[in-house]
Short mmCIF file of C-alpha atoms in Angstrom, two decimals:
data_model
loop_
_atom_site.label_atom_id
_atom_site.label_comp_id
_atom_site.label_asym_id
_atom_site.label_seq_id
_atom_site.Cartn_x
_atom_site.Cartn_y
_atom_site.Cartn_z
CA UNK A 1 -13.27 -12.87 -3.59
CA UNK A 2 -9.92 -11.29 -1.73
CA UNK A 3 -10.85 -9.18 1.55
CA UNK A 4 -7.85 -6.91 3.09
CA UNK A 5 -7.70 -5.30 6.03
CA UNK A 6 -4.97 -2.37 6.75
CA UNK A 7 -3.45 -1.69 10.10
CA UNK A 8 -0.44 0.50 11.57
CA UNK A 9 -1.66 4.08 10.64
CA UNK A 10 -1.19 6.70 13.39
CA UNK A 11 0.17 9.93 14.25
CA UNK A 12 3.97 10.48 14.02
CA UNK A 13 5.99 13.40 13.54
CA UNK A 14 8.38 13.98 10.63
CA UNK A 15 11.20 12.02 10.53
CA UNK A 16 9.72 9.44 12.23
CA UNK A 17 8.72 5.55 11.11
CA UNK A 18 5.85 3.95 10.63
CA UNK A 19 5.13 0.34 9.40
CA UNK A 20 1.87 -0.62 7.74
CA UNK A 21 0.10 -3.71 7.40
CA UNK A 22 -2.34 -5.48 5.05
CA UNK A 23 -3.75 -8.96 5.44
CA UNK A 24 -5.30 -10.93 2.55
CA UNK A 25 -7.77 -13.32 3.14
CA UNK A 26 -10.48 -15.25 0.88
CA UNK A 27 -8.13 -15.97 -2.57
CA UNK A 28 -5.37 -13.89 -1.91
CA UNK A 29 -3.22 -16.45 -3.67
CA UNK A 30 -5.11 -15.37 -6.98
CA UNK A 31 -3.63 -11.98 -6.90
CA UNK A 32 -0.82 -10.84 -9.13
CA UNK A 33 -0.43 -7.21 -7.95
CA UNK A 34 -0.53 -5.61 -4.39
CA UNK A 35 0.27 -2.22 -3.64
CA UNK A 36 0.06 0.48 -1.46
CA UNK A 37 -2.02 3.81 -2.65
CA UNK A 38 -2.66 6.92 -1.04
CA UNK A 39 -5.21 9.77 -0.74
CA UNK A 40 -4.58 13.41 0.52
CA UNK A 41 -7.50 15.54 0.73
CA UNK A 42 -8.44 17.40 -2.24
CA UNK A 43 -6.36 14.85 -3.95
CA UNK A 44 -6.70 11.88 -6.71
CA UNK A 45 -5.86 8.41 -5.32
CA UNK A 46 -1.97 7.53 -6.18
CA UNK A 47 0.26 4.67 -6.19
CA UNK A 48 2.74 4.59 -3.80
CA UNK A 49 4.48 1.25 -4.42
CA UNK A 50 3.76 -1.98 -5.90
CA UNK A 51 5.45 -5.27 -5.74
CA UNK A 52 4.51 -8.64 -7.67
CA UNK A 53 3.84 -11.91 -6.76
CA UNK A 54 7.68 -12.79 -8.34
CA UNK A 55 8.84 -9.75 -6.04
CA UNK A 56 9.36 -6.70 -8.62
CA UNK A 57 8.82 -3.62 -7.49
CA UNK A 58 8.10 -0.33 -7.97
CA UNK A 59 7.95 3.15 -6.48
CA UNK A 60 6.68 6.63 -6.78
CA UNK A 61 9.51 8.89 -7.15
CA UNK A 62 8.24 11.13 -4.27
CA UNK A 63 8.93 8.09 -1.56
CA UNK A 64 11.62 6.17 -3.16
CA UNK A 65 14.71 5.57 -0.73
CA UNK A 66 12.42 5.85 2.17
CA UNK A 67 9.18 3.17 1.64
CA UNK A 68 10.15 -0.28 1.30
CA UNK A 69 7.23 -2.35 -0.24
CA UNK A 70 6.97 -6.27 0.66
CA UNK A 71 4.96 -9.10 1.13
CA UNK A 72 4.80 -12.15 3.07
CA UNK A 73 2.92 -14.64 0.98
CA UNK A 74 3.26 -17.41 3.95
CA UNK A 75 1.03 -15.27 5.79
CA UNK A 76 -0.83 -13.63 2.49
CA UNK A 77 0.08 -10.08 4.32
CA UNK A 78 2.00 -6.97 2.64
CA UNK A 79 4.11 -4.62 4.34
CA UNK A 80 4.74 -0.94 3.64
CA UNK A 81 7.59 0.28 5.58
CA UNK A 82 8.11 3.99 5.95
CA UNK A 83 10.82 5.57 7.12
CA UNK A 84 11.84 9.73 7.12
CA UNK A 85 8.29 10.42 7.43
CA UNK A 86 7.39 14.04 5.89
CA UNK A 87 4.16 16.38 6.16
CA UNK A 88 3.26 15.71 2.51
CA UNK A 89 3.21 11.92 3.31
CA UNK A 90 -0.05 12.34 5.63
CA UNK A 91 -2.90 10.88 3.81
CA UNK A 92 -5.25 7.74 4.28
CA UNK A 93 -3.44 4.57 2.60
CA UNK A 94 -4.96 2.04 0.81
CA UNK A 95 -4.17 -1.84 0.25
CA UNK A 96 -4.95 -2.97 -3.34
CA UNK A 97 -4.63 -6.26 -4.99
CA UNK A 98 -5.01 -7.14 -8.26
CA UNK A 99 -5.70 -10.12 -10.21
CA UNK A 100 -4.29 -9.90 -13.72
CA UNK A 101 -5.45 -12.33 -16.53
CA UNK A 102 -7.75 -10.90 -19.66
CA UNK A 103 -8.71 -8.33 -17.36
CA UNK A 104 -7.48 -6.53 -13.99
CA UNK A 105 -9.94 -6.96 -10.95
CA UNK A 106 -8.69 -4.76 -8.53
CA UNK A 107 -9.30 -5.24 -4.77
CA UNK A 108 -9.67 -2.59 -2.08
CA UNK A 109 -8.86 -2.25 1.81
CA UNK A 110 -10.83 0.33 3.63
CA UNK A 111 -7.52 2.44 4.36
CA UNK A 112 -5.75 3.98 7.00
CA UNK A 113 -5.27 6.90 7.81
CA UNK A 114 -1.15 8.36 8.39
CA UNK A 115 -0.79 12.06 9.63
CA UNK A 116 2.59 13.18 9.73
CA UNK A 117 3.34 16.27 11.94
CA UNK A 118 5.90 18.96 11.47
#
C-alpha cells in the first residue's frame, strides 16, 4: 500500500508561482510512475507531468516551459513547480503513483486545490 498526501495549493494571481508537494509513505519505493494530474470543473482528469523513477519526464503541452516535475526519492516526496501561473491552470491537483509490472496499480492523493486569479 502507498499513501500520498498533497500540500502547497492556494490562491495566487496570474503570473505568479506556486510549488506543490506530495509525500509518499507506506511502499513508495515500489512505485515506477508519479505524476501530477489535474481537474477543472466540468472537466476529465488530465496529466500534467510525469517523471520516472530513472528521472524521464514528461509534460502536457499546455504547461511545458513553465511546470517543472521532480522527485526526491531520499525523502519519497515529488515536487511540481509552477511558474507563470494562468487562469486556465486553476483546478484541484492530484498526486498519482504507479506501480508498473504485469499490471499498473495506480495510487491517488486526495488533491489540492490551485485557483489562479486574473
Amino acid at each position: 500500500q502507498v499513501q500520498l498526501v498533497e500540500s502547497g495549493g492556494g490562491l495566487v494571481q496570474a503570473g505568479g508561482s506556486l510549488t506543490l508537494s506530495c509525500a509518499a509513505s507506506g511502499s513508495a519505493f515500489s512505485l515506477n510512475y508519479m505524476g501530477w494530474y489535474r481537474q477543472a470543473p466540468g472537466k476529465q482528469r488530465e496529466l500534467v507531468a510525469a517523471i520516472t523513477s530513472g528521472g524521464s519526464t514528461n509534460y502536457a503541452d499546455s504547461v511545458k516551459g513553465r511546470f517543472t516535475i521532480s522527485r526526491d526519492n531520499a525523502k519519497n516526496t515529488l515536487y511540481l513547480q509552477m511558474n507563470s501561473l494562468k487562469p486556465e491552470d486553476t483546478a484541484v491537483y492530484y498526486c498519482n503513483g504507479a506501480i508498473v509490472a504485469r499490471q499498473r496499480l495506480d495510487y491517488w492523493g486526495q488533491g489540492t486545490q490551485v485557483t489562479v486569479s486574473s
